[in-house]
Amino acid sequence: MNGAHGGSVRSLRVPGRHGYAAEFSPYLPGRLACAAAQHYGIAGCGTLLILDQNESGLNIFRSFDWSDGLFDVTWSENNEHVLVTCSGDGSLQLWDTAKATGPLQVYKEHTQEWDPTVGKSLCTFRGHESVIYSTIWSPHIPGCFASTSGDHTLRIWDAKTAGVRIVVPAHQAEILTCDWCKYNENLLVTGAVDCSLRGWDLRNIRQPVFELLGHTYAIRRVKFSPFHASVLASCSYDFTVRFWNFSKPDPLLETVDHHTEFTCGLDLSLQSPTQVADCAWDETIKIYDPVCLTVPAQDTLLWSDTKS
């Protein structure tokens, strides 16, 4: 199914800002952060947008500008007002949504682990042989995180030893994104320039446990559902967001094609089992409910099996 939504689409256009990342607040229902850049991130400044949604649509609660493009954002897990962004100048910025100006601090080291009270990196992890595109902490194993790189590998790291635990030659292409399954500590998914998504069981990395094909350009971001163990979403430079159930013979549940440029940012709400946010280079940010998530889970599987 293409471009269908189970509910209304809340959309906001931000002229001159091209979206790179979107993330729902884990605390406040309806609050969304978006990292954006001028001139497609090639030159110019960046903007962090804090959005709230209501019956009338999406509204800007706060916006913060930075001197270079902003390419990713994440919320603090112990303070509902605090976020971190990363910039094209190699720095991290710490922001407080309760304050109209910022940032609170700027970190000019490129690291995966840091403490806001320390002011410098705690540890540096080396091993990738090309640019690192994505990192994510394990939701199951303290001190464990995954990274993907232009060197075609997925790597699993142990922060306690500052060393790499597992190296997975996951694609024969640059890997732009990865995510950890919320329901299985051994399962990750990678998305690459080769247009494929691959699932990896860390207990046996010789072959992927699933491969999802359908995107026609590089996959920019992938997210597992917080509510369904075998459902995930991906967005791509082919302008689409696709929803998958990797446990089904016909895994593609839905294709949403409501953007007209590279779709770079994607998140699934922790508060609502149906709500999705995305952003793209077409200067728009959207929150919506795809059909495949608005029907009950068992109906989703039946609908997936019977669709043509």
PDB file of C-alpha atoms in Angstrom:
ATOM      1  CA  MET A   1       0.000   0.000   0.000  1.00  0.00           C
ATOM      2  CA  ASN A   2       1.380   3.373  -0.954  1.00  0.00           C
ATOM      3  CA  GLY A   3       1.079   6.647   0.907  1.00  0.00           C
ATOM      4  CA  ALA A   4      -1.945   5.718   3.018  1.00  0.00           C
ATOM      5  CA  HIS A   5      -2.354   6.919   6.595  1.00  0.00           C
ATOM      6  CA  GLY A   6      -4.652   5.653   9.311  1.00  0.00           C
ATOM      7  CA  GLY A   7      -5.069   9.161  10.709  1.00  0.00           C
ATOM      8  CA  SER A   8      -4.411  12.782   9.862  1.00  0.00           C
ATOM      9  CA  VAL A   9      -0.919  13.864   8.872  1.00  0.00           C
ATOM     10  CA  ARG A  10       0.535  16.715  10.885  1.00  0.00           C
ATOM     11  CA  SER A  11       3.033  18.551   8.724  1.00  0.00           C
ATOM     12  CA  LEU A  12       5.268  21.572   9.177  1.00  0.00           C
ATOM     13  CA  ARG A  13       7.340  23.246   6.498  1.00  0.00           C
ATOM     14  CA  VAL A  14      10.498  25.029   7.609  1.00  0.00           C
ATOM     15  CA  PRO A  15      11.720  27.077   4.631  1.00  0.00           C
ATOM     16  CA  GLY A  16      15.441  26.928   4.021  1.00  0.00           C
ATOM     17  CA  ARG A  17      15.983  24.022   6.442  1.00  0.00           C
ATOM     18  CA  HIS A  18      16.569  20.495   5.195  1.00  0.00           C
ATOM     19  CA  GLY A  19      15.756  17.778   7.722  1.00  0.00           C
ATOM     20  CA  TYR A  20      18.346  15.217   8.769  1.00  0.00           C
ATOM     21  CA  ALA A  21      17.036  13.618  11.975  1.00  0.00           C
ATOM     22  CA  ALA A  22      13.829  13.424  14.012  1.00  0.00           C
ATOM     23  CA  GLU A  23      13.336  11.977  17.483  1.00  0.00           C
ATOM     24  CA  PHE A  24      10.280  11.841  19.735  1.00  0.00           C
ATOM     25  CA  SER A  25      10.702  12.880  23.347  1.00  0.00           C
ATOM     26  CA  PRO A  26      10.719   9.816  25.628  1.00  0.00           C
ATOM     27  CA  TYR A  27       8.972  11.935  28.271  1.00  0.00           C
ATOM     28  CA  LEU A  28       6.426  14.252  26.703  1.00  0.00           C
ATOM     29  CA  PRO A  29       3.796  12.829  24.334  1.00  0.00           C
ATOM     30  CA  GLY A  30       3.636  14.850  21.146  1.00  0.00           C
ATOM     31  CA  ARG A  31       7.024  16.554  21.513  1.00  0.00           C
ATOM     32  CA  LEU A  32       9.499  16.047  18.699  1.00  0.00           C
ATOM     33  CA  ALA A  33      13.043  17.225  18.030  1.00  0.00           C
ATOM     34  CA  CYS A  34      14.377  17.743  14.517  1.00  0.00           C
ATOM     35  CA  ALA A  35      17.953  18.473  13.427  1.00  0.00           C
ATOM     36  CA  ALA A  36      18.216  20.395  10.165  1.00  0.00           C
ATOM     37  CA  ALA A  37      20.712  22.194   7.959  1.00  0.00           C
ATOM     38  CA  GLN A  38      20.787  24.944   5.385  1.00  0.00           C
ATOM     39  CA  HIS A  39      21.670  24.231   1.755  1.00  0.00           C
ATOM     40  CA  TYR A  40      21.218  20.464   2.106  1.00  0.00           C
ATOM     41  CA  GLY A  41      24.003  20.361   4.693  1.00  0.00           C
ATOM     42  CA  ILE A  42      26.666  21.338   2.169  1.00  0.00           C
ATOM     43  CA  ALA A  43      27.131  24.869   3.550  1.00  0.00           C
ATOM     44  CA  GLY A  44      25.510  27.299   5.949  1.00  0.00           C
ATOM     45  CA  CYS A  45      24.141  26.946   9.460  1.00  0.00           C
ATOM     46  CA  GLY A  46      21.993  24.408  11.270  1.00  0.00           C
ATOM     47  CA  THR A  47      18.814  24.545  13.342  1.00  0.00           C
ATOM     48  CA  LEU A  48      17.461  22.404  16.156  1.00  0.00           C
ATOM     49  CA  LEU A  49      13.658  22.525  16.144  1.00  0.00           C
ATOM     50  CA  ILE A  50      11.553  21.495  19.132  1.00  0.00           C
ATOM     51  CA  LEU A  51       7.983  20.813  17.993  1.00  0.00           C
ATOM     52  CA  ASP A  52       4.710  20.168  19.776  1.00  0.00           C
ATOM     53  CA  GLN A  53       1.668  18.648  18.122  1.00  0.00           C
ATOM     54  CA  ASN A  54      -1.967  19.395  18.839  1.00  0.00           C
ATOM     55  CA  GLU A  55      -5.295  19.396  17.034  1.00  0.00           C
ATOM     56  CA  SER A  56      -4.193  22.238  14.787  1.00  0.00           C
ATOM     57  CA  GLY A  57      -1.012  20.489  13.649  1.00  0.00           C
ATOM     58  CA  LEU A  58       2.681  20.924  14.423  1.00  0.00           C
ATOM     59  CA  ASN A  59       3.963  24.046  16.138  1.00  0.00           C
ATOM     60  CA  ILE A  60       7.491  25.217  16.946  1.00  0.00           C
ATOM     61  CA  PHE A  61       8.062  25.359  20.711  1.00  0.00           C
ATOM     62  CA  ARG A  62      11.735  26.343  20.502  1.00  0.00           C
ATOM     63  CA  SER A  63      14.354  26.689  17.808  1.00  0.00           C
ATOM     64  CA  PHE A  64      18.095  26.962  18.256  1.00  0.00           C
ATOM     65  CA  ASP A  65      20.605  27.915  15.579  1.00  0.00           C
ATOM     66  CA  TRP A  66      24.165  26.666  15.224  1.00  0.00           C
ATOM     67  CA  SER A  67      26.972  27.891  12.993  1.00  0.00           C
ATOM     68  CA  ASP A  68      27.164  24.642  10.996  1.00  0.00           C
ATOM     69  CA  GLY A  69      24.667  22.040   9.806  1.00  0.00           C
ATOM     70  CA  LEU A  70      23.062  19.782  12.428  1.00  0.00           C
ATOM     71  CA  PHE A  71      22.860  16.159  11.331  1.00  0.00           C
ATOM     72  CA  ASP A  72      21.543  14.170  14.306  1.00  0.00           C
ATOM     73  CA  VAL A  73      19.749  14.655  17.610  1.00  0.00           C
ATOM     74  CA  THR A  74      18.918  12.602  20.681  1.00  0.00           C
ATOM     75  CA  TRP A  75      17.136  13.281  23.964  1.00  0.00           C
ATOM     76  CA  SER A  76      18.699  12.804  27.364  1.00  0.00           C
ATOM     77  CA  GLU A  77      17.401   9.769  29.200  1.00  0.00           C
ATOM     78  CA  ASN A  78      17.515  11.462  32.618  1.00  0.00           C
ATOM     79  CA  ASN A  79      16.312  15.003  31.912  1.00  0.00           C
ATOM     80  CA  GLU A  80      13.224  15.771  29.858  1.00  0.00           C
ATOM     81  CA  HIS A  81      14.564  19.187  28.798  1.00  0.00           C
ATOM     82  CA  VAL A  82      18.033  18.200  27.585  1.00  0.00           C
ATOM     83  CA  LEU A  83      19.114  17.163  24.079  1.00  0.00           C
ATOM     84  CA  VAL A  84      22.365  16.607  22.222  1.00  0.00           C
ATOM     85  CA  THR A  85      22.992  17.420  18.568  1.00  0.00           C
ATOM     86  CA  CYS A  86      25.973  16.757  16.324  1.00  0.00           C
ATOM     87  CA  SER A  87      27.281  19.160  13.731  1.00  0.00           C
ATOM     88  CA  GLY A  88      29.221  19.201  10.504  1.00  0.00           C
ATOM     89  CA  ASP A  89      32.036  21.006  12.326  1.00  0.00           C
ATOM     90  CA  GLY A  90      32.734  17.844  14.349  1.00  0.00           C
ATOM     91  CA  SER A  91      31.293  19.131  17.621  1.00  0.00           C
ATOM     92  CA  LEU A  92      28.442  18.054  19.905  1.00  0.00           C
ATOM     93  CA  GLN A  93      26.032  20.611  21.375  1.00  0.00           C
ATOM     94  CA  LEU A  94      24.097  20.218  24.623  1.00  0.00           C
ATOM     95  CA  TRP A  95      20.763  22.112  24.666  1.00  0.00           C
ATOM     96  CA  ASP A  96      18.116  22.811  27.286  1.00  0.00           C
ATOM     97  CA  THR A  97      14.568  23.334  25.996  1.00  0.00           C
ATOM     98  CA  ALA A  98      13.691  25.204  29.191  1.00  0.00           C
ATOM     99  CA  LYS A  99      16.102  27.959  28.121  1.00  0.00           C
ATOM    100  CA  ALA A 100      15.520  30.158  25.094  1.00  0.00           C
ATOM    101  CA  THR A 101      19.208  30.399  24.249  1.00  0.00           C
ATOM    102  CA  GLY A 102      22.055  27.950  24.119  1.00  0.00           C
ATOM    103  CA  PRO A 103      23.814  25.689  23.840  1.00  0.00           C
ATOM    104  CA  LEU A 104      24.656  24.848  27.442  1.00  0.00           C
ATOM    105  CA  GLN A 105      27.935  23.257  26.403  1.00  0.00           C
ATOM    106  CA  VAL A 106      29.873  22.388  23.270  1.00  0.00           C
ATOM    107  CA  TYR A 107      32.084  19.312  23.048  1.00  0.00           C
ATOM    108  CA  LYS A 108      34.782  19.529  20.409  1.00  0.00           C
ATOM    109  CA  GLU A 109      35.843  15.898  20.410  1.00  0.00           C
ATOM    110  CA  HIS A 110      34.394  13.152  18.256  1.00  0.00           C
ATOM    111  CA  THR A 111      33.550  10.371  20.715  1.00  0.00           C
ATOM    112  CA  GLN A 112      30.848   7.857  21.475  1.00  0.00           C
ATOM    113  CA  GLU A 113      30.784   8.249  25.245  1.00  0.00           C
ATOM    114  CA  TRP A 114      30.964  11.364  27.350  1.00  0.00           C
ATOM    115  CA  ASP A 115      29.754  12.844  30.612  1.00  0.00           C
ATOM    116  CA  PRO A 116      28.239  16.369  30.570  1.00  0.00           C
ATOM    117  CA  THR A 117      29.953  17.119  33.884  1.00  0.00           C
ATOM    118  CA  VAL A 118      33.429  16.133  32.679  1.00  0.00           C
ATOM    119  CA  GLY A 119      33.795  18.355  29.635  1.00  0.00           C
ATOM    120  CA  LYS A 120      35.945  15.924  27.682  1.00  0.00           C
ATOM    121  CA  SER A 121      35.637  12.420  26.316  1.00  0.00           C
ATOM    122  CA  LEU A 122      35.933   9.496  28.700  1.00  0.00           C
ATOM    123  CA  CYS A 123      37.157   7.065  26.089  1.00  0.00           C
ATOM    124  CA  THR A 124      37.963   6.877  22.387  1.00  0.00           C
ATOM    125  CA  PHE A 125      37.098   3.803  20.321  1.00  0.00           C
ATOM    126  CA  ARG A 126      39.263   3.039  17.303  1.00  0.00           C
ATOM    127  CA  GLY A 127      38.972   0.328  14.710  1.00  0.00           C
ATOM    128  CA  HIS A 128      36.766   1.426  11.830  1.00  0.00           C
ATOM    129  CA  GLU A 129      38.655   2.081   8.633  1.00  0.00           C
ATOM    130  CA  SER A 130      36.307   4.701   7.201  1.00  0.00           C
ATOM    131  CA  VAL A 131      33.738   7.310   8.246  1.00  0.00           C
ATOM    132  CA  ILE A 132      31.338   6.178  11.002  1.00  0.00           C
ATOM    133  CA  TYR A 133      27.713   6.857  10.119  1.00  0.00           C
ATOM    134  CA  SER A 134      25.711   5.421  13.017  1.00  0.00           C
ATOM    135  CA  THR A 135      26.093   4.361  16.642  1.00  0.00           C
ATOM    136  CA  ILE A 136      23.521   3.007  19.065  1.00  0.00           C
ATOM    137  CA  TRP A 137      23.634   1.744  22.627  1.00  0.00           C
ATOM    138  CA  SER A 138      22.291  -1.721  23.312  1.00  0.00           C
ATOM    139  CA  PRO A 139      18.947  -1.452  25.161  1.00  0.00           C
ATOM    140  CA  HIS A 140      19.802  -4.750  26.862  1.00  0.00           C
ATOM    141  CA  ILE A 141      23.527  -4.852  27.723  1.00  0.00           C
ATOM    142  CA  PRO A 142      25.054  -1.999  29.780  1.00  0.00           C
ATOM    143  CA  GLY A 143      28.143  -0.497  28.203  1.00  0.00           C
ATOM    144  CA  CYS A 144      27.603  -2.210  24.853  1.00  0.00           C
ATOM    145  CA  PHE A 145      27.005  -0.314  21.618  1.00  0.00           C
ATOM    146  CA  ALA A 146      26.990  -0.906  17.872  1.00  0.00           C
ATOM    147  CA  SER A 147      28.406   1.182  15.032  1.00  0.00           C
ATOM    148  CA  THR A 148      28.276   1.128  11.246  1.00  0.00           C
ATOM    149  CA  SER A 149      30.735   2.578   8.788  1.00  0.00           C
ATOM    150  CA  GLY A 150      31.792   3.257   5.253  1.00  0.00           C
ATOM    151  CA  ASP A 151      34.191   0.319   5.722  1.00  0.00           C
ATOM    152  CA  HIS A 152      31.191  -2.023   5.136  1.00  0.00           C
ATOM    153  CA  THR A 153      31.174  -3.358   8.716  1.00  0.00           C
ATOM    154  CA  LEU A 154      28.875  -3.464  11.704  1.00  0.00           C
ATOM    155  CA  ARG A 155      30.889  -3.483  14.919  1.00  0.00           C
ATOM    156  CA  ILE A 156      29.891  -4.262  18.487  1.00  0.00           C
ATOM    157  CA  TRP A 157      31.884  -2.516  21.205  1.00  0.00           C
ATOM    158  CA  ASP A 158      32.381  -2.855  24.962  1.00  0.00           C
ATOM    159  CA  ALA A 159      32.722   0.514  26.681  1.00  0.00           C
ATOM    160  CA  LYS A 160      34.308  -1.114  29.738  1.00  0.00           C
ATOM    161  CA  THR A 161      37.309  -2.304  27.756  1.00  0.00           C
ATOM    162  CA  ALA A 162      37.240   0.329  24.976  1.00  0.00           C
ATOM    163  CA  GLY A 163      37.569  -2.551  22.551  1.00  0.00           C
ATOM    164  CA  VAL A 164      35.629  -4.103  19.703  1.00  0.00           C
ATOM    165  CA  ARG A 165      33.857  -7.367  20.547  1.00  0.00           C
ATOM    166  CA  ILE A 166      32.430  -8.388  17.170  1.00  0.00           C
ATOM    167  CA  VAL A 167      33.113  -7.312  13.593  1.00  0.00           C
ATOM    168  CA  VAL A 168      30.385  -8.174  11.075  1.00  0.00           C
ATOM    169  CA  PRO A 169      31.129  -7.732   7.327  1.00  0.00           C
ATOM    170  CA  ALA A 170      27.465  -6.854   6.923  1.00  0.00           C
ATOM    171  CA  HIS A 171      27.267  -5.418   3.368  1.00  0.00           C
ATOM    172  CA  GLN A 172      29.489  -4.910   0.365  1.00  0.00           C
ATOM    173  CA  ALA A 173      28.688  -1.213   0.546  1.00  0.00           C
ATOM    174  CA  GLU A 174      28.754   1.706   2.954  1.00  0.00           C
ATOM    175  CA  ILE A 175      26.431   1.103   5.915  1.00  0.00           C
ATOM    176  CA  LEU A 176      24.580   4.277   6.895  1.00  0.00           C
ATOM    177  CA  THR A 177      22.398   3.069   9.755  1.00  0.00           C
ATOM    178  CA  CYS A 178      21.715   0.371  12.332  1.00  0.00           C
ATOM    179  CA  ASP A 179      19.300  -0.324  15.168  1.00  0.00           C
ATOM    180  CA  TRP A 180      19.003  -2.800  18.008  1.00  0.00           C
ATOM    181  CA  CYS A 181      15.843  -4.880  18.418  1.00  0.00           C
ATOM    182  CA  LYS A 182      14.018  -3.916  21.606  1.00  0.00           C
ATOM    183  CA  TYR A 183      12.952  -7.534  22.213  1.00  0.00           C
ATOM    184  CA  ASN A 184      16.107  -9.521  21.387  1.00  0.00           C
ATOM    185  CA  GLU A 185      19.545  -8.633  22.732  1.00  0.00           C
ATOM    186  CA  ASN A 186      21.256 -10.530  19.899  1.00  0.00           C
ATOM    187  CA  LEU A 187      19.359  -9.004  16.955  1.00  0.00           C
ATOM    188  CA  LEU A 188      20.376  -5.887  15.011  1.00  0.00           C
ATOM    189  CA  VAL A 189      19.413  -4.514  11.618  1.00  0.00           C
ATOM    190  CA  THR A 190      21.648  -2.616   9.198  1.00  0.00           C
ATOM    191  CA  GLY A 191      20.747  -0.422   6.219  1.00  0.00           C
ATOM    192  CA  ALA A 192      23.188   0.360   3.448  1.00  0.00           C
ATOM    193  CA  VAL A 193      23.936   2.128   0.198  1.00  0.00           C
ATOM    194  CA  ASP A 194      23.186  -1.175  -1.581  1.00  0.00           C
ATOM    195  CA  CYS A 195      19.450  -0.514  -0.855  1.00  0.00           C
ATOM    196  CA  SER A 196      19.132  -3.544   1.431  1.00  0.00           C
ATOM    197  CA  LEU A 197      18.251  -4.049   5.075  1.00  0.00           C
ATOM    198  CA  ARG A 198      19.861  -7.027   6.805  1.00  0.00           C
ATOM    199  CA  GLY A 199      19.175  -8.568  10.187  1.00  0.00           C
ATOM    200  CA  TRP A 200      22.071  -9.989  12.208  1.00  0.00           C
ATOM    201  CA  ASP A 201      22.061 -12.504  15.062  1.00  0.00           C
ATOM    202  CA  LEU A 202      25.238 -11.823  17.012  1.00  0.00           C
ATOM    203  CA  ARG A 203      25.485 -15.487  18.005  1.00  0.00           C
ATOM    204  CA  ASN A 204      26.060 -16.451  14.358  1.00  0.00           C
ATOM    205  CA  ILE A 205      27.215 -13.696  12.001  1.00  0.00           C
ATOM    206  CA  ARG A 206      28.076 -15.803   8.960  1.00  0.00           C
ATOM    207  CA  GLN A 207      24.766 -15.024   7.233  1.00  0.00           C
ATOM    208  CA  PRO A 208      22.001 -12.462   7.848  1.00  0.00           C
ATOM    209  CA  VAL A 209      18.875 -13.881   9.471  1.00  0.00           C
ATOM    210  CA  PHE A 210      16.763 -11.767   7.112  1.00  0.00           C
ATOM    211  CA  GLU A 211      17.208  -9.465   4.135  1.00  0.00           C
ATOM    212  CA  LEU A 212      14.614  -6.867   3.141  1.00  0.00           C
ATOM    213  CA  LEU A 213      14.632  -5.575  -0.437  1.00  0.00           C
ATOM    214  CA  GLY A 214      12.508  -2.863  -2.009  1.00  0.00           C
ATOM    215  CA  HIS A 215      14.196   0.495  -1.566  1.00  0.00           C
ATOM    216  CA  THR A 216      15.663   1.836  -4.785  1.00  0.00           C
ATOM    217  CA  TYR A 217      18.308   4.147  -3.314  1.00  0.00           C
ATOM    218  CA  ALA A 218      20.502   4.164  -0.221  1.00  0.00           C
ATOM    219  CA  ILE A 219      18.786   3.520   3.119  1.00  0.00           C
ATOM    220  CA  ARG A 220      19.422   6.459   5.420  1.00  0.00           C
ATOM    221  CA  ARG A 221      17.868   5.302   8.701  1.00  0.00           C
ATOM    222  CA  VAL A 222      16.225   2.221  10.194  1.00  0.00           C
ATOM    223  CA  LYS A 223      14.241   1.859  13.428  1.00  0.00           C
ATOM    224  CA  PHE A 224      12.778  -1.190  15.151  1.00  0.00           C
ATOM    225  CA  SER A 225       9.279  -0.805  16.553  1.00  0.00           C
ATOM    226  CA  PRO A 226       9.116  -0.360  20.342  1.00  0.00           C
ATOM    227  CA  PHE A 227       5.789  -2.242  20.331  1.00  0.00           C
ATOM    228  CA  HIS A 228       6.126  -5.119  17.814  1.00  0.00           C
ATOM    229  CA  ALA A 229       9.078  -7.506  18.017  1.00  0.00           C
ATOM    230  CA  SER A 230       9.329  -8.182  14.270  1.00  0.00           C
ATOM    231  CA  VAL A 231       8.270  -4.791  12.842  1.00  0.00           C
ATOM    232  CA  LEU A 232      10.698  -2.112  11.684  1.00  0.00           C
ATOM    233  CA  ALA A 233      10.689   1.037   9.561  1.00  0.00           C
ATOM    234  CA  SER A 234      13.252   2.461   7.148  1.00  0.00           C
ATOM    235  CA  CYS A 235      13.661   5.676   5.182  1.00  0.00           C
ATOM    236  CA  SER A 236      15.680   6.237   2.070  1.00  0.00           C
ATOM    237  CA  TYR A 237      17.077   8.575  -0.535  1.00  0.00           C
ATOM    238  CA  ASP A 238      14.300   7.143  -2.743  1.00  0.00           C
ATOM    239  CA  PHE A 239      11.946   9.593  -0.906  1.00  0.00           C
ATOM    240  CA  THR A 240       9.998   6.776   0.823  1.00  0.00           C
ATOM    241  CA  VAL A 241       9.448   5.366   4.295  1.00  0.00           C
ATOM    242  CA  ARG A 242       8.784   1.631   4.339  1.00  0.00           C
ATOM    243  CA  PHE A 243       7.355  -0.568   7.069  1.00  0.00           C
ATOM    244  CA  TRP A 244       8.334  -4.223   7.327  1.00  0.00           C
ATOM    245  CA  ASN A 245       7.515  -7.367   9.288  1.00  0.00           C
ATOM    246  CA  PHE A 246      10.584  -9.533   8.836  1.00  0.00           C
ATOM    247  CA  SER A 247       8.815 -12.620  10.211  1.00  0.00           C
ATOM    248  CA  LYS A 248       6.427 -12.777   7.226  1.00  0.00           C
ATOM    249  CA  PRO A 249       7.027 -14.354   3.803  1.00  0.00           C
ATOM    250  CA  ASP A 250       5.952 -11.053   2.230  1.00  0.00           C
ATOM    251  CA  PRO A 251       7.625  -8.649   4.674  1.00  0.00           C
ATOM    252  CA  LEU A 252       6.782  -5.251   3.138  1.00  0.00           C
ATOM    253  CA  LEU A 253       3.731  -3.947   5.014  1.00  0.00           C
ATOM    254  CA  GLU A 254       3.449  -0.435   3.608  1.00  0.00           C
ATOM    255  CA  THR A 255       5.263   2.212   1.581  1.00  0.00           C
ATOM    256  CA  VAL A 256       4.709   5.868   2.462  1.00  0.00           C
ATOM    257  CA  ASP A 257       5.759   8.289  -0.253  1.00  0.00           C
ATOM    258  CA  HIS A 258       4.714  11.701   1.049  1.00  0.00           C
ATOM    259  CA  HIS A 259       8.097  13.409   0.606  1.00  0.00           C
ATOM    260  CA  THR A 260       9.578  14.873  -2.571  1.00  0.00           C
ATOM    261  CA  GLU A 261      13.249  14.740  -1.593  1.00  0.00           C
ATOM    262  CA  PHE A 262      15.754  12.548   0.279  1.00  0.00           C
ATOM    263  CA  THR A 263      14.072  11.266   3.459  1.00  0.00           C
ATOM    264  CA  CYS A 264      16.733  11.287   6.180  1.00  0.00           C
ATOM    265  CA  GLY A 265      15.052  11.377   9.605  1.00  0.00           C
ATOM    266  CA  LEU A 266      12.733   8.738  11.072  1.00  0.00           C
ATOM    267  CA  ASP A 267      11.437   7.781  14.507  1.00  0.00           C
ATOM    268  CA  LEU A 268       8.691   5.642  16.034  1.00  0.00           C
ATOM    269  CA  SER A 269       6.992   6.996  19.140  1.00  0.00           C
ATOM    270  CA  LEU A 270       7.636   5.376  22.509  1.00  0.00           C
ATOM    271  CA  GLN A 271       4.286   6.728  23.719  1.00  0.00           C
ATOM    272  CA  SER A 272       1.990   5.634  20.882  1.00  0.00           C
ATOM    273  CA  PRO A 273       2.144   2.282  19.057  1.00  0.00           C
ATOM    274  CA  THR A 274       0.912   3.892  15.832  1.00  0.00           C
ATOM    275  CA  GLN A 275       2.731   7.204  15.570  1.00  0.00           C
ATOM    276  CA  VAL A 276       5.687   7.864  13.277  1.00  0.00           C
ATOM    277  CA  ALA A 277       7.714  11.006  12.539  1.00  0.00           C
ATOM    278  CA  ASP A 278       9.968  11.715   9.599  1.00  0.00           C
ATOM    279  CA  CYS A 279      11.775  14.618   7.945  1.00  0.00           C
ATOM    280  CA  ALA A 280      13.331  15.202   4.562  1.00  0.00           C
ATOM    281  CA  TRP A 281      15.267  17.549   2.352  1.00  0.00           C
ATOM    282  CA  ASP A 282      11.955  18.933   1.063  1.00  0.00           C
ATOM    283  CA  GLU A 283      11.875  21.230   4.149  1.00  0.00           C
ATOM    284  CA  THR A 284       8.988  19.332   5.783  1.00  0.00           C
ATOM    285  CA  ILE A 285       8.558  17.428   9.032  1.00  0.00           C
ATOM    286  CA  LYS A 286       5.608  15.039   9.315  1.00  0.00           C
ATOM    287  CA  ILE A 287       3.909  13.060  12.087  1.00  0.00           C
ATOM    288  CA  TYR A 288       1.411  10.412  10.998  1.00  0.00           C
ATOM    289  CA  ASP A 289      -0.122   6.996  11.665  1.00  0.00           C
ATOM    290  CA  PRO A 290       0.610   4.473   8.905  1.00  0.00           C
ATOM    291  CA  VAL A 291      -2.205   2.042   8.152  1.00  0.00           C
ATOM    292  CA  CYS A 292      -0.114  -1.015   9.001  1.00  0.00           C
ATOM    293  CA  LEU A 293       0.370   0.219  12.585  1.00  0.00           C
ATOM    294  CA  THR A 294      -3.187   1.444  13.193  1.00  0.00           C
ATOM    295  CA  VAL A 295      -4.843  -1.971  12.818  1.00  0.00           C
ATOM    296  CA  PRO A 296      -4.386  -4.543  15.611  1.00  0.00           C
ATOM    297  CA  ALA A 297      -1.163  -6.527  15.382  1.00  0.00           C
ATOM    298  CA  GLN A 298      -2.861  -9.761  14.348  1.00  0.00           C
ATOM    299  CA  ASP A 299      -4.758  -7.918  11.616  1.00  0.00           C
ATOM    300  CA  THR A 300      -1.502  -6.408  10.407  1.00  0.00           C
ATOM    301  CA  LEU A 301      -0.134  -9.890   9.805  1.00  0.00           C
ATOM    302  CA  LEU A 302      -3.291 -11.024   8.011  1.00  0.00           C
ATOM    303  CA  TRP A 303      -3.395  -7.879   5.907  1.00  0.00           C
ATOM    304  CA  SER A 304       0.261  -8.330   5.007  1.00  0.00           C
ATOM    305  CA  ASP A 305      -0.370 -11.906   3.948  1.00  0.00           C
ATOM    306  CA  THR A 306      -3.340 -11.111   1.769  1.00  0.00           C
ATOM    307  CA  LYS A 307      -2.263  -7.885   0.085  1.00  0.00           C
ATOM    308  CA  SER A 308      -1.307  -8.065  -3.553  1.00  0.00           C
TER     309      SER A 308
END
